[in-house]
Amino acid sequence: MRQYLRRILCVIGCAAGIAAFVFGAATNTMAQGRIETGILSGVQKVNLAVPQFASRDAQSSPLQLVFHQVVMDDLNYSGIVDVVSTSFYPLDDPSMPSELKPQEWAAAPCNALDIAFGNLTTTGASLSVAGYLYDVRQTPAASILEKIYTGNATEDGARQLAHEFADDIISRLSGGVPGIAQTKIAYVSNRTGHKEIWEMDYDGANQHELTHLGTTSLTPRWSPDDSRIAFTCFETYRRVVSAQICMYSTLTNRLMYFPHYPGTNSSPSFSPDGTKIAFMASYQGDPEVYLADVNGGHMHRLTYSLGVSTSPTWNPKTGQQIIFVSDRAGLPDLYEMSADGSNVQKIPLSAATGVAAADLPATGYVIDPAWSPNGQLLAFSWRRPAGNYDIYILDLASHQLAELTRDSGQNERPSWAPDGRHIAFESTRSGSLQIWTMLADGSEARELTVSGRNESPNWSPK
């Protein structure tokens, strides 16, 4: 089993050229069919020191505090570095390469392998940050990153520059895979009295409402270039209020035209090249999966079965396969088909290994499929006989299974971050329905929302 778990780690990490995750598996929890996730390291994490940046003037002093805290938070949650405790740092913080004494940072008790440091300067309304990343194991220390970042001399400006610096560090240390500090999460919130589409930074900052329809909006999905968000709305069509596909432009901050159809239309999903959109429609009878151009033209049907077929998700690497949910065999389960609707086959979860047979929910519901960015893993929600939904990951090649959540409320609607190392999801574990994120091994769960009921997160592609 550990061999398999290491393999999944390689699927998550090695294919992307990043440090891999390892799923730990305790014997007692395995007997219960549970994979206890704890982040170990297939490749050793980098010990990284991040001393305070120097403020070059009085105006930059409060912004330095914001900048440093955001950089620390971004790096700590990256999953690929261990940020050394500041209590182990030498007395003198370097603000530029000529001040760096690498032996002091490489020696005990700091034991850093790399150090990120620099300084901030304000000029009128502009903030400039000189950021450096050095390898202190070498003599002399080797430069990994040297860059000047510029932005507004505001708290938001300092946050943005900190995200940019953190993303550059992660990219340098993970073989070129960009960090996610500048990504967004779209979600549904009812905090204004109706379910509207909202957006926030990946860390929960800057939460704000996008739509103001005053009805019910659901299932937001980013386009691959993050220029638009498709979602399910409720609007009047032929004097009947029904679920329709709506489109929101993140460039103009307003709704875009998308044709409406009779019946129920919901759960949109963009193709990886952004030219097509798959969704559920019922205007010909049973709810089935349809495909249309991104503007709604050339709509045609992909699935033909009794019951409901919905929630399509594309293979993001090939664009040639779609996984969807169907109850054609009785209960909701996962099916895969070619993008033209051919070669439909059920994904055999009952044969999956990684969960004890006694714990396989033979009568459970399987919903919310989400394909990982590398196209090799599938996250989804599975309701066990006890009645709770939890989030699982399936290796599509081997049909090995890993359970990421258990015994902490209802956990549903997983959505992958573009780095393949993080997953957003909705959970009731804090007492109400909120948006959470976790590392893709199930560890380090973080609650991002606390006001109102928040659900259906979807991570922006970049």
Short mmCIF file of C-alpha atoms in Angstrom, two decimals:
data_model
loop_
_atom_site.label_atom_id
_atom_site.label_comp_id
_atom_site.label_asym_id
_atom_site.label_seq_id
_atom_site.Cartn_x
_atom_site.Cartn_y
_atom_site.Cartn_z
CA MET A 1 0.00 0.00 0.00
CA ARG A 2 2.77 2.42 0.88
CA GLN A 3 4.24 1.67 -2.51
CA TYR A 4 0.98 2.72 -4.08
CA LEU A 5 0.73 5.83 -1.98
CA ARG A 6 4.19 6.85 -3.07
CA ARG A 7 3.06 6.30 -6.62
CA ILE A 8 0.10 8.65 -6.18
CA LEU A 9 2.47 11.16 -4.76
CA CYS A 10 4.52 10.84 -7.89
CA VAL A 11 1.41 11.28 -10.00
CA ILE A 12 0.60 14.50 -8.14
CA GLY A 13 4.09 15.81 -7.97
CA CYS A 14 6.58 14.14 -10.28
CA ALA A 15 4.57 14.69 -13.45
CA ALA A 16 4.47 18.37 -12.65
CA GLY A 17 8.14 18.45 -11.80
CA ILE A 18 7.53 19.34 -8.18
CA ALA A 19 8.34 17.82 -4.84
CA ALA A 20 6.01 14.86 -4.36
CA PHE A 21 3.59 14.26 -1.56
CA VAL A 22 3.47 10.99 0.30
CA PHE A 23 0.33 9.75 1.88
CA GLY A 24 1.01 8.20 5.27
CA ALA A 25 -1.15 5.20 6.12
CA ALA A 26 -1.59 4.01 9.69
CA THR A 27 -2.32 0.31 10.11
CA ASN A 28 -5.32 0.82 12.38
CA THR A 29 -6.98 3.31 10.08
CA MET A 30 -6.29 1.15 7.06
CA ALA A 31 -8.30 -1.57 8.79
CA GLN A 32 -11.19 0.88 8.81
CA GLY A 33 -10.71 1.62 5.17
CA ARG A 34 -9.28 5.02 5.90
CA ILE A 35 -6.09 6.47 4.54
CA GLU A 36 -4.77 8.73 7.25
CA THR A 37 -3.16 11.53 5.38
CA GLY A 38 -0.13 13.28 6.73
CA ILE A 39 2.35 15.10 4.62
CA LEU A 40 5.71 13.43 4.47
CA SER A 41 8.10 13.97 1.68
CA GLY A 42 9.04 11.89 -1.29
CA VAL A 43 11.57 14.63 -1.98
CA GLN A 44 12.86 16.50 1.04
CA LYS A 45 11.39 19.94 1.51
CA VAL A 46 13.65 22.94 1.34
CA ASN A 47 14.51 24.62 4.64
CA LEU A 48 13.88 28.27 3.81
CA ALA A 49 14.66 31.30 6.01
CA VAL A 50 12.68 34.49 5.41
CA PRO A 51 14.04 37.33 7.56
CA GLN A 52 12.23 40.66 7.77
CA PHE A 53 12.67 42.87 4.72
CA ALA A 54 14.30 46.23 5.41
CA SER A 55 12.22 49.41 5.15
CA ARG A 56 14.09 52.18 3.35
CA ASP A 57 11.72 54.96 4.47
CA ALA A 58 8.99 55.65 7.03
CA GLN A 59 6.11 55.16 4.57
CA SER A 60 7.23 51.65 3.69
CA SER A 61 7.54 50.52 7.34
CA PRO A 62 3.88 49.42 7.87
CA LEU A 63 3.79 47.95 4.36
CA GLN A 64 6.87 45.87 5.20
CA LEU A 65 4.92 44.13 7.97
CA VAL A 66 2.09 43.27 5.58
CA PHE A 67 4.52 42.14 2.89
CA HIS A 68 6.50 39.86 5.21
CA GLN A 69 3.43 38.22 6.76
CA VAL A 70 1.85 37.49 3.36
CA VAL A 71 5.09 36.03 1.98
CA MET A 72 5.42 33.81 5.07
CA ASP A 73 1.80 32.64 4.80
CA ASP A 74 2.13 31.90 1.07
CA LEU A 75 5.34 29.91 1.55
CA ASN A 76 4.09 28.03 4.60
CA TYR A 77 1.01 26.85 2.66
CA SER A 78 2.89 25.98 -0.52
CA GLY A 79 3.48 22.39 0.58
CA ILE A 80 7.06 22.32 -0.74
CA VAL A 81 9.10 24.35 1.79
CA ASP A 82 9.65 24.37 5.53
CA VAL A 83 9.99 27.97 6.66
CA VAL A 84 12.58 28.04 9.47
CA SER A 85 11.35 29.53 12.76
CA THR A 86 12.50 33.14 13.17
CA SER A 87 13.78 32.29 16.67
CA PHE A 88 16.67 30.41 15.03
CA TYR A 89 17.77 33.30 12.80
CA PRO A 90 21.15 35.10 13.18
CA LEU A 91 21.04 38.60 14.66
CA ASP A 92 21.62 40.52 11.43
CA ASP A 93 19.03 40.38 8.62
CA PRO A 94 20.48 41.04 5.17
CA SER A 95 18.64 43.55 2.99
CA MET A 96 20.81 43.07 -0.11
CA PRO A 97 23.26 40.39 -1.34
CA SER A 98 26.40 42.26 -0.15
CA GLU A 99 25.09 41.99 3.44
CA LEU A 100 24.44 38.23 3.32
CA LYS A 101 26.61 36.03 5.55
CA PRO A 102 25.64 32.59 4.20
CA GLN A 103 27.57 30.55 6.77
CA GLU A 104 25.49 32.01 9.61
CA TRP A 105 22.23 31.01 7.94
CA ALA A 106 23.42 27.56 6.88
CA ALA A 107 24.77 26.70 10.34
CA ALA A 108 22.77 25.37 13.30
CA PRO A 109 20.33 26.21 14.70
CA CYS A 110 18.97 27.88 11.55
CA ASN A 111 20.11 25.14 9.13
CA ALA A 112 18.64 26.98 6.16
CA LEU A 113 19.28 25.73 2.65
CA ASP A 114 17.94 28.88 1.01
CA ILE A 115 17.16 32.41 2.22
CA ALA A 116 14.65 34.94 0.85
CA PHE A 117 15.38 38.55 1.76
CA GLY A 118 15.32 42.11 0.45
CA ASN A 119 14.04 45.64 1.06
CA LEU A 120 11.11 47.98 0.40
CA THR A 121 11.15 51.58 -0.83
CA THR A 122 8.27 53.98 -1.48
CA THR A 123 8.38 56.81 -3.98
CA GLY A 124 5.20 58.85 -3.75
CA ALA A 125 2.34 56.44 -4.43
CA SER A 126 4.64 53.71 -5.72
CA LEU A 127 6.10 50.80 -3.75
CA SER A 128 9.26 49.05 -4.92
CA VAL A 129 10.46 45.74 -3.49
CA ALA A 130 13.91 44.27 -4.15
CA GLY A 131 13.53 40.52 -3.62
CA TYR A 132 16.35 37.97 -3.48
CA LEU A 133 16.51 34.19 -3.12
CA TYR A 134 19.95 32.68 -2.42
CA ASP A 135 21.30 29.19 -1.86
CA VAL A 136 23.43 29.50 1.32
CA ARG A 137 24.87 25.98 1.12
CA GLN A 138 27.33 27.08 -1.51
CA THR A 139 30.43 29.24 -1.09
CA PRO A 140 29.90 31.90 -2.14
CA ALA A 141 26.11 31.82 -1.83
CA ALA A 142 24.43 31.28 -5.19
CA SER A 143 21.73 33.57 -6.53
CA ILE A 144 18.48 31.81 -7.44
CA LEU A 145 16.29 34.88 -7.87
CA GLU A 146 16.92 38.63 -8.02
CA LYS A 147 13.99 40.80 -9.05
CA ILE A 148 12.47 44.26 -8.52
CA TYR A 149 8.71 44.29 -7.94
CA THR A 150 6.71 47.50 -8.25
CA GLY A 151 3.13 48.36 -7.34
CA ASN A 152 0.92 50.70 -5.35
CA ALA A 153 2.13 51.91 -1.96
CA THR A 154 -0.96 50.54 -0.23
CA GLU A 155 -1.70 47.50 1.89
CA ASP A 156 -3.33 45.82 -1.12
CA GLY A 157 -0.29 46.74 -3.20
CA ALA A 158 2.06 45.19 -0.63
CA ARG A 159 -0.09 42.03 -0.58
CA GLN A 160 0.06 41.76 -4.36
CA LEU A 161 3.86 42.15 -4.48
CA ALA A 162 4.23 39.59 -1.70
CA HIS A 163 2.13 37.10 -3.71
CA GLU A 164 4.28 37.74 -6.80
CA PHE A 165 7.52 37.21 -4.86
CA ALA A 166 6.19 34.03 -3.21
CA ASP A 167 5.04 32.63 -6.56
CA ASP A 168 8.46 33.29 -8.07
CA ILE A 169 10.14 31.50 -5.15
CA ILE A 170 7.85 28.48 -5.47
CA SER A 171 8.42 28.36 -9.21
CA ARG A 172 12.21 28.40 -8.74
CA LEU A 173 12.11 25.67 -6.08
CA SER A 174 9.60 23.37 -7.78
CA GLY A 175 11.05 23.00 -11.23
CA GLY A 176 9.08 25.78 -12.87
CA VAL A 177 5.57 24.99 -11.61
CA PRO A 178 4.07 28.39 -10.70
CA GLY A 179 2.77 29.05 -7.21
CA ILE A 180 -0.90 29.76 -6.57
CA ALA A 181 -0.61 32.90 -4.44
CA GLN A 182 -2.14 35.05 -7.21
CA THR A 183 -5.04 32.69 -8.01
CA LYS A 184 -8.71 33.29 -7.17
CA ILE A 185 -11.55 31.11 -5.98
CA ALA A 186 -15.10 31.64 -7.27
CA TYR A 187 -17.89 30.37 -5.04
CA VAL A 188 -21.54 30.77 -4.07
CA SER A 189 -22.57 32.79 -1.01
CA ASN A 190 -25.94 33.76 0.43
CA ARG A 191 -24.63 36.47 2.75
CA THR A 192 -26.52 39.23 0.91
CA GLY A 193 -29.84 37.36 1.07
CA HIS A 194 -29.61 35.49 -2.23
CA LYS A 195 -27.19 32.95 -3.60
CA GLU A 196 -24.81 34.98 -5.75
CA ILE A 197 -21.40 34.28 -7.32
CA TRP A 198 -18.54 35.62 -5.22
CA GLU A 199 -14.77 35.74 -5.64
CA MET A 200 -11.83 35.79 -3.21
CA ASP A 201 -8.08 35.46 -3.22
CA TYR A 202 -6.78 31.92 -2.74
CA ASP A 203 -6.10 32.66 0.93
CA GLY A 204 -9.58 34.04 1.64
CA ALA A 205 -8.68 37.74 1.37
CA ASN A 206 -10.64 40.27 -0.72
CA GLN A 207 -14.00 38.48 -0.63
CA HIS A 208 -16.48 40.31 -2.84
CA GLU A 209 -19.71 39.73 -4.73
CA LEU A 210 -19.61 39.40 -8.52
CA THR A 211 -23.25 38.88 -9.51
CA HIS A 212 -26.30 40.78 -8.26
CA LEU A 213 -29.15 38.78 -9.80
CA GLY A 214 -31.30 38.60 -6.65
CA THR A 215 -32.30 34.99 -7.38
CA THR A 216 -30.20 31.82 -7.09
CA SER A 217 -26.83 31.26 -8.73
CA LEU A 218 -24.90 27.97 -8.53
CA THR A 219 -21.92 25.94 -9.82
CA PRO A 220 -19.42 28.61 -10.98
CA ARG A 221 -16.74 27.39 -13.42
CA TRP A 222 -13.74 29.41 -14.66
CA SER A 223 -12.80 29.48 -18.32
CA PRO A 224 -9.22 28.25 -19.01
CA ASP A 225 -7.99 31.82 -19.58
CA ASP A 226 -9.89 33.03 -16.45
CA SER A 227 -11.62 35.73 -18.54
CA ARG A 228 -15.12 34.45 -17.75
CA ILE A 229 -17.11 32.40 -15.28
CA ALA A 230 -19.98 30.17 -16.42
CA PHE A 231 -22.58 29.31 -13.79
CA THR A 232 -26.12 28.08 -13.24
CA CYS A 233 -28.67 30.89 -12.83
CA PHE A 234 -32.45 31.00 -12.57
CA GLU A 235 -34.06 33.21 -15.19
CA THR A 236 -37.35 33.50 -17.05
CA TYR A 237 -37.45 31.78 -20.41
CA ARG A 238 -40.75 31.64 -22.34
CA ARG A 239 -42.50 32.96 -19.20
CA VAL A 240 -41.16 30.07 -17.11
CA VAL A 241 -38.45 30.49 -14.47
CA SER A 242 -35.90 27.72 -14.91
CA ALA A 243 -32.24 26.90 -14.45
CA GLN A 244 -30.13 28.34 -17.26
CA ILE A 245 -26.45 28.76 -18.12
CA CYS A 246 -25.21 32.29 -17.44
CA MET A 247 -21.83 33.79 -18.28
CA TYR A 248 -19.93 36.49 -16.36
CA SER A 249 -16.97 38.38 -17.82
CA THR A 250 -14.15 38.99 -15.36
CA LEU A 251 -12.73 41.51 -17.85
CA THR A 252 -15.77 43.82 -18.00
CA ASN A 253 -17.32 42.75 -14.66
CA ARG A 254 -20.71 42.22 -16.23
CA LEU A 255 -22.89 39.39 -17.55
CA MET A 256 -22.34 38.17 -21.11
CA TYR A 257 -24.97 36.80 -23.47
CA PHE A 258 -25.47 33.04 -23.49
CA PRO A 259 -28.59 31.50 -25.10
CA HIS A 260 -31.31 30.04 -22.92
CA TYR A 261 -33.15 26.81 -23.63
CA PRO A 262 -36.37 25.16 -22.40
CA GLY A 263 -36.18 22.91 -19.38
CA THR A 264 -33.32 22.71 -16.87
CA ASN A 265 -29.81 23.72 -17.90
CA SER A 266 -26.99 23.57 -15.36
CA SER A 267 -23.46 22.50 -14.31
CA PRO A 268 -21.37 24.10 -17.11
CA SER A 269 -17.78 23.03 -17.79
CA PHE A 270 -15.30 24.60 -20.24
CA SER A 271 -13.16 22.48 -22.54
CA PRO A 272 -9.39 22.90 -21.91
CA ASP A 273 -8.97 25.04 -25.05
CA GLY A 274 -11.89 27.27 -24.02
CA THR A 275 -13.81 26.80 -27.29
CA LYS A 276 -16.53 24.44 -26.02
CA ILE A 277 -18.77 24.16 -23.02
CA ALA A 278 -20.45 20.99 -21.74
CA PHE A 279 -23.50 21.18 -19.49
CA MET A 280 -26.68 19.39 -18.46
CA ALA A 281 -29.90 20.17 -20.37
CA SER A 282 -33.35 18.58 -20.22
CA TYR A 283 -35.25 20.19 -23.09
CA GLN A 284 -35.44 16.88 -24.96
CA GLY A 285 -36.64 14.95 -21.91
CA ASP A 286 -34.27 13.35 -19.43
CA PRO A 287 -31.44 15.57 -18.21
CA GLU A 288 -28.47 14.72 -20.43
CA VAL A 289 -24.99 16.08 -21.09
CA TYR A 290 -24.83 18.46 -24.06
CA LEU A 291 -21.97 20.18 -25.82
CA ALA A 292 -22.00 23.65 -27.40
CA ASP A 293 -19.62 26.28 -28.68
CA VAL A 294 -18.51 28.67 -25.96
CA ASN A 295 -21.10 31.20 -27.22
CA GLY A 296 -23.89 28.58 -27.04
CA GLY A 297 -23.99 27.77 -30.75
CA HIS A 298 -23.99 24.32 -32.39
CA MET A 299 -25.49 22.66 -29.33
CA HIS A 300 -25.77 18.89 -29.56
CA ARG A 301 -26.42 15.97 -27.26
CA LEU A 302 -23.66 13.69 -25.94
CA THR A 303 -25.43 11.18 -23.66
CA TYR A 304 -28.48 8.96 -24.22
CA SER A 305 -29.84 7.10 -21.20
CA LEU A 306 -32.71 6.90 -18.77
CA GLY A 307 -32.30 8.98 -15.63
CA VAL A 308 -30.06 11.99 -15.07
CA SER A 309 -26.62 12.62 -16.57
CA THR A 310 -24.90 15.76 -15.28
CA SER A 311 -21.75 17.41 -13.84
CA PRO A 312 -19.37 16.96 -16.81
CA THR A 313 -15.65 17.61 -16.30
CA TRP A 314 -13.02 17.51 -19.05
CA ASN A 315 -9.63 15.85 -19.04
CA PRO A 316 -7.55 19.06 -18.82
CA LYS A 317 -4.50 17.52 -20.48
CA THR A 318 -6.04 15.89 -23.54
CA GLY A 319 -9.46 17.53 -23.90
CA GLN A 320 -10.55 14.18 -25.36
CA GLN A 321 -12.40 12.65 -22.40
CA ILE A 322 -15.28 13.79 -20.21
CA ILE A 323 -16.25 12.33 -16.85
CA PHE A 324 -19.82 12.89 -15.68
CA VAL A 325 -22.35 11.70 -13.10
CA SER A 326 -25.27 9.46 -14.07
CA ASP A 327 -27.88 7.41 -12.20
CA ARG A 328 -28.63 5.25 -15.25
CA ALA A 329 -27.78 2.12 -13.23
CA GLY A 330 -29.74 3.17 -10.15
CA LEU A 331 -27.62 5.48 -7.99
CA PRO A 332 -25.40 8.40 -9.01
CA ASP A 333 -22.05 7.11 -10.17
CA LEU A 334 -19.12 8.24 -12.31
CA TYR A 335 -18.92 7.56 -16.05
CA GLU A 336 -16.31 8.40 -18.64
CA MET A 337 -16.85 9.06 -22.36
CA SER A 338 -14.99 10.48 -25.32
CA ALA A 339 -15.61 14.17 -25.98
CA ASP A 340 -17.91 13.23 -28.92
CA GLY A 341 -20.14 11.14 -26.61
CA SER A 342 -18.82 7.73 -27.69
CA ASN A 343 -17.18 5.00 -25.60
CA VAL A 344 -19.29 5.53 -22.49
CA GLN A 345 -18.16 3.35 -19.60
CA LYS A 346 -18.63 3.31 -15.85
CA ILE A 347 -15.60 4.07 -13.69
CA PRO A 348 -15.30 0.93 -11.52
CA LEU A 349 -14.95 2.35 -8.01
CA SER A 350 -16.08 -0.96 -6.53
CA ALA A 351 -12.80 -2.44 -7.73
CA ALA A 352 -10.74 0.41 -6.34
CA THR A 353 -8.17 -0.39 -3.70
CA GLY A 354 -6.95 1.81 -0.90
CA VAL A 355 -10.19 1.58 1.06
CA ALA A 356 -11.21 -1.57 2.93
CA ALA A 357 -13.96 -3.55 1.22
CA ALA A 358 -16.19 -3.28 4.28
CA ASP A 359 -16.12 0.49 3.95
CA LEU A 360 -17.00 0.68 0.28
CA PRO A 361 -20.39 2.39 0.18
CA ALA A 362 -22.23 -0.05 -2.02
CA THR A 363 -25.36 2.05 -1.65
CA GLY A 364 -23.60 5.39 -1.67
CA TYR A 365 -23.76 8.37 -3.97
CA VAL A 366 -20.76 9.42 -6.04
CA ILE A 367 -20.87 13.01 -7.29
CA ASP A 368 -18.78 16.16 -7.97
CA PRO A 369 -16.02 14.79 -10.25
CA ALA A 370 -13.00 17.11 -10.65
CA TRP A 371 -10.08 16.17 -12.88
CA SER A 372 -6.60 17.09 -11.58
CA PRO A 373 -4.51 19.50 -13.71
CA ASN A 374 -2.20 16.70 -14.87
CA GLY A 375 -5.18 14.60 -16.02
CA GLN A 376 -4.18 11.57 -13.96
CA LEU A 377 -6.22 11.91 -10.76
CA LEU A 378 -9.91 12.40 -10.12
CA ALA A 379 -11.28 14.02 -6.97
CA PHE A 380 -14.93 13.46 -6.11
CA SER A 381 -17.47 13.27 -3.26
CA TRP A 382 -18.69 9.90 -2.00
CA ARG A 383 -21.44 9.39 0.54
CA ARG A 384 -20.86 6.42 2.77
CA PRO A 385 -23.67 4.30 4.28
CA ALA A 386 -23.45 6.39 7.48
CA GLY A 387 -24.70 9.32 5.45
CA ASN A 388 -21.73 11.67 5.28
CA TYR A 389 -20.12 12.87 2.10
CA ASP A 390 -16.33 12.81 2.02
CA ILE A 391 -13.72 13.61 -0.58
CA TYR A 392 -11.66 10.96 -2.32
CA ILE A 393 -8.94 10.88 -4.97
CA LEU A 394 -8.82 8.14 -7.59
CA ASP A 395 -5.75 7.28 -9.68
CA LEU A 396 -7.47 6.71 -13.02
CA ALA A 397 -4.74 4.40 -14.35
CA SER A 398 -4.48 2.03 -11.39
CA HIS A 399 -7.92 2.59 -9.79
CA GLN A 400 -6.19 3.08 -6.46
CA LEU A 401 -8.16 5.23 -4.07
CA ALA A 402 -7.25 7.68 -1.29
CA GLU A 403 -9.69 9.21 1.18
CA LEU A 404 -8.91 12.82 2.09
CA THR A 405 -11.60 13.66 4.65
CA ARG A 406 -13.42 11.71 7.35
CA ASP A 407 -15.42 12.34 10.52
CA SER A 408 -15.54 16.10 10.10
CA GLY A 409 -18.94 17.09 8.76
CA GLN A 410 -20.07 16.93 5.15
CA ASN A 411 -17.25 17.50 2.68
CA GLU A 412 -18.16 18.01 -0.98
CA ARG A 413 -17.41 19.69 -4.31
CA PRO A 414 -13.63 19.44 -4.58
CA SER A 415 -11.84 21.78 -7.00
CA TRP A 416 -8.13 21.50 -7.83
CA ALA A 417 -5.71 24.40 -7.68
CA PRO A 418 -3.65 24.84 -10.86
CA ASP A 419 -0.52 23.56 -9.06
CA GLY A 420 -2.18 20.18 -8.39
CA ARG A 421 -1.02 20.44 -4.77
CA HIS A 422 -4.13 22.03 -3.24
CA ILE A 423 -7.87 21.37 -3.29
CA ALA A 424 -10.75 23.71 -2.39
CA PHE A 425 -13.96 22.19 -1.09
CA GLU A 426 -17.09 22.96 0.90
CA SER A 427 -17.52 21.59 4.41
CA THR A 428 -19.79 21.81 7.44
CA ARG A 429 -17.00 20.83 9.87
CA SER A 430 -17.03 24.25 11.56
CA GLY A 431 -20.80 24.12 12.15
CA SER A 432 -22.03 25.78 8.96
CA LEU A 433 -21.39 25.39 5.26
CA GLN A 434 -18.11 27.14 4.41
CA ILE A 435 -15.28 27.11 1.88
CA TRP A 436 -12.07 25.32 2.88
CA THR A 437 -8.81 24.42 1.22
CA MET A 438 -6.36 21.60 1.97
CA LEU A 439 -3.21 20.11 0.57
CA ALA A 440 -3.91 17.34 -1.92
CA ASP A 441 -2.97 14.73 0.67
CA GLY A 442 -5.79 15.91 2.96
CA SER A 443 -3.59 17.81 5.41
CA GLU A 444 -3.53 21.47 6.49
CA ALA A 445 -7.22 22.21 6.01
CA ARG A 446 -7.95 25.95 6.22
CA GLU A 447 -11.32 27.68 6.51
CA LEU A 448 -11.56 30.64 4.14
CA THR A 449 -15.11 31.90 4.74
CA VAL A 450 -17.08 32.40 7.96
CA SER A 451 -19.98 34.73 7.07
CA GLY A 452 -23.23 33.27 5.70
CA ARG A 453 -23.40 29.94 3.89
CA ASN A 454 -20.73 29.46 1.24
CA GLU A 455 -20.46 26.59 -1.20
CA SER A 456 -19.36 25.26 -4.60
CA PRO A 457 -15.78 26.60 -4.82
CA ASN A 458 -13.99 26.64 -8.16
CA TRP A 459 -10.28 27.49 -8.33
CA SER A 460 -9.15 29.83 -11.09
CA PRO A 461 -6.72 28.33 -13.62
CA LYS A 462 -4.02 30.92 -12.95
#
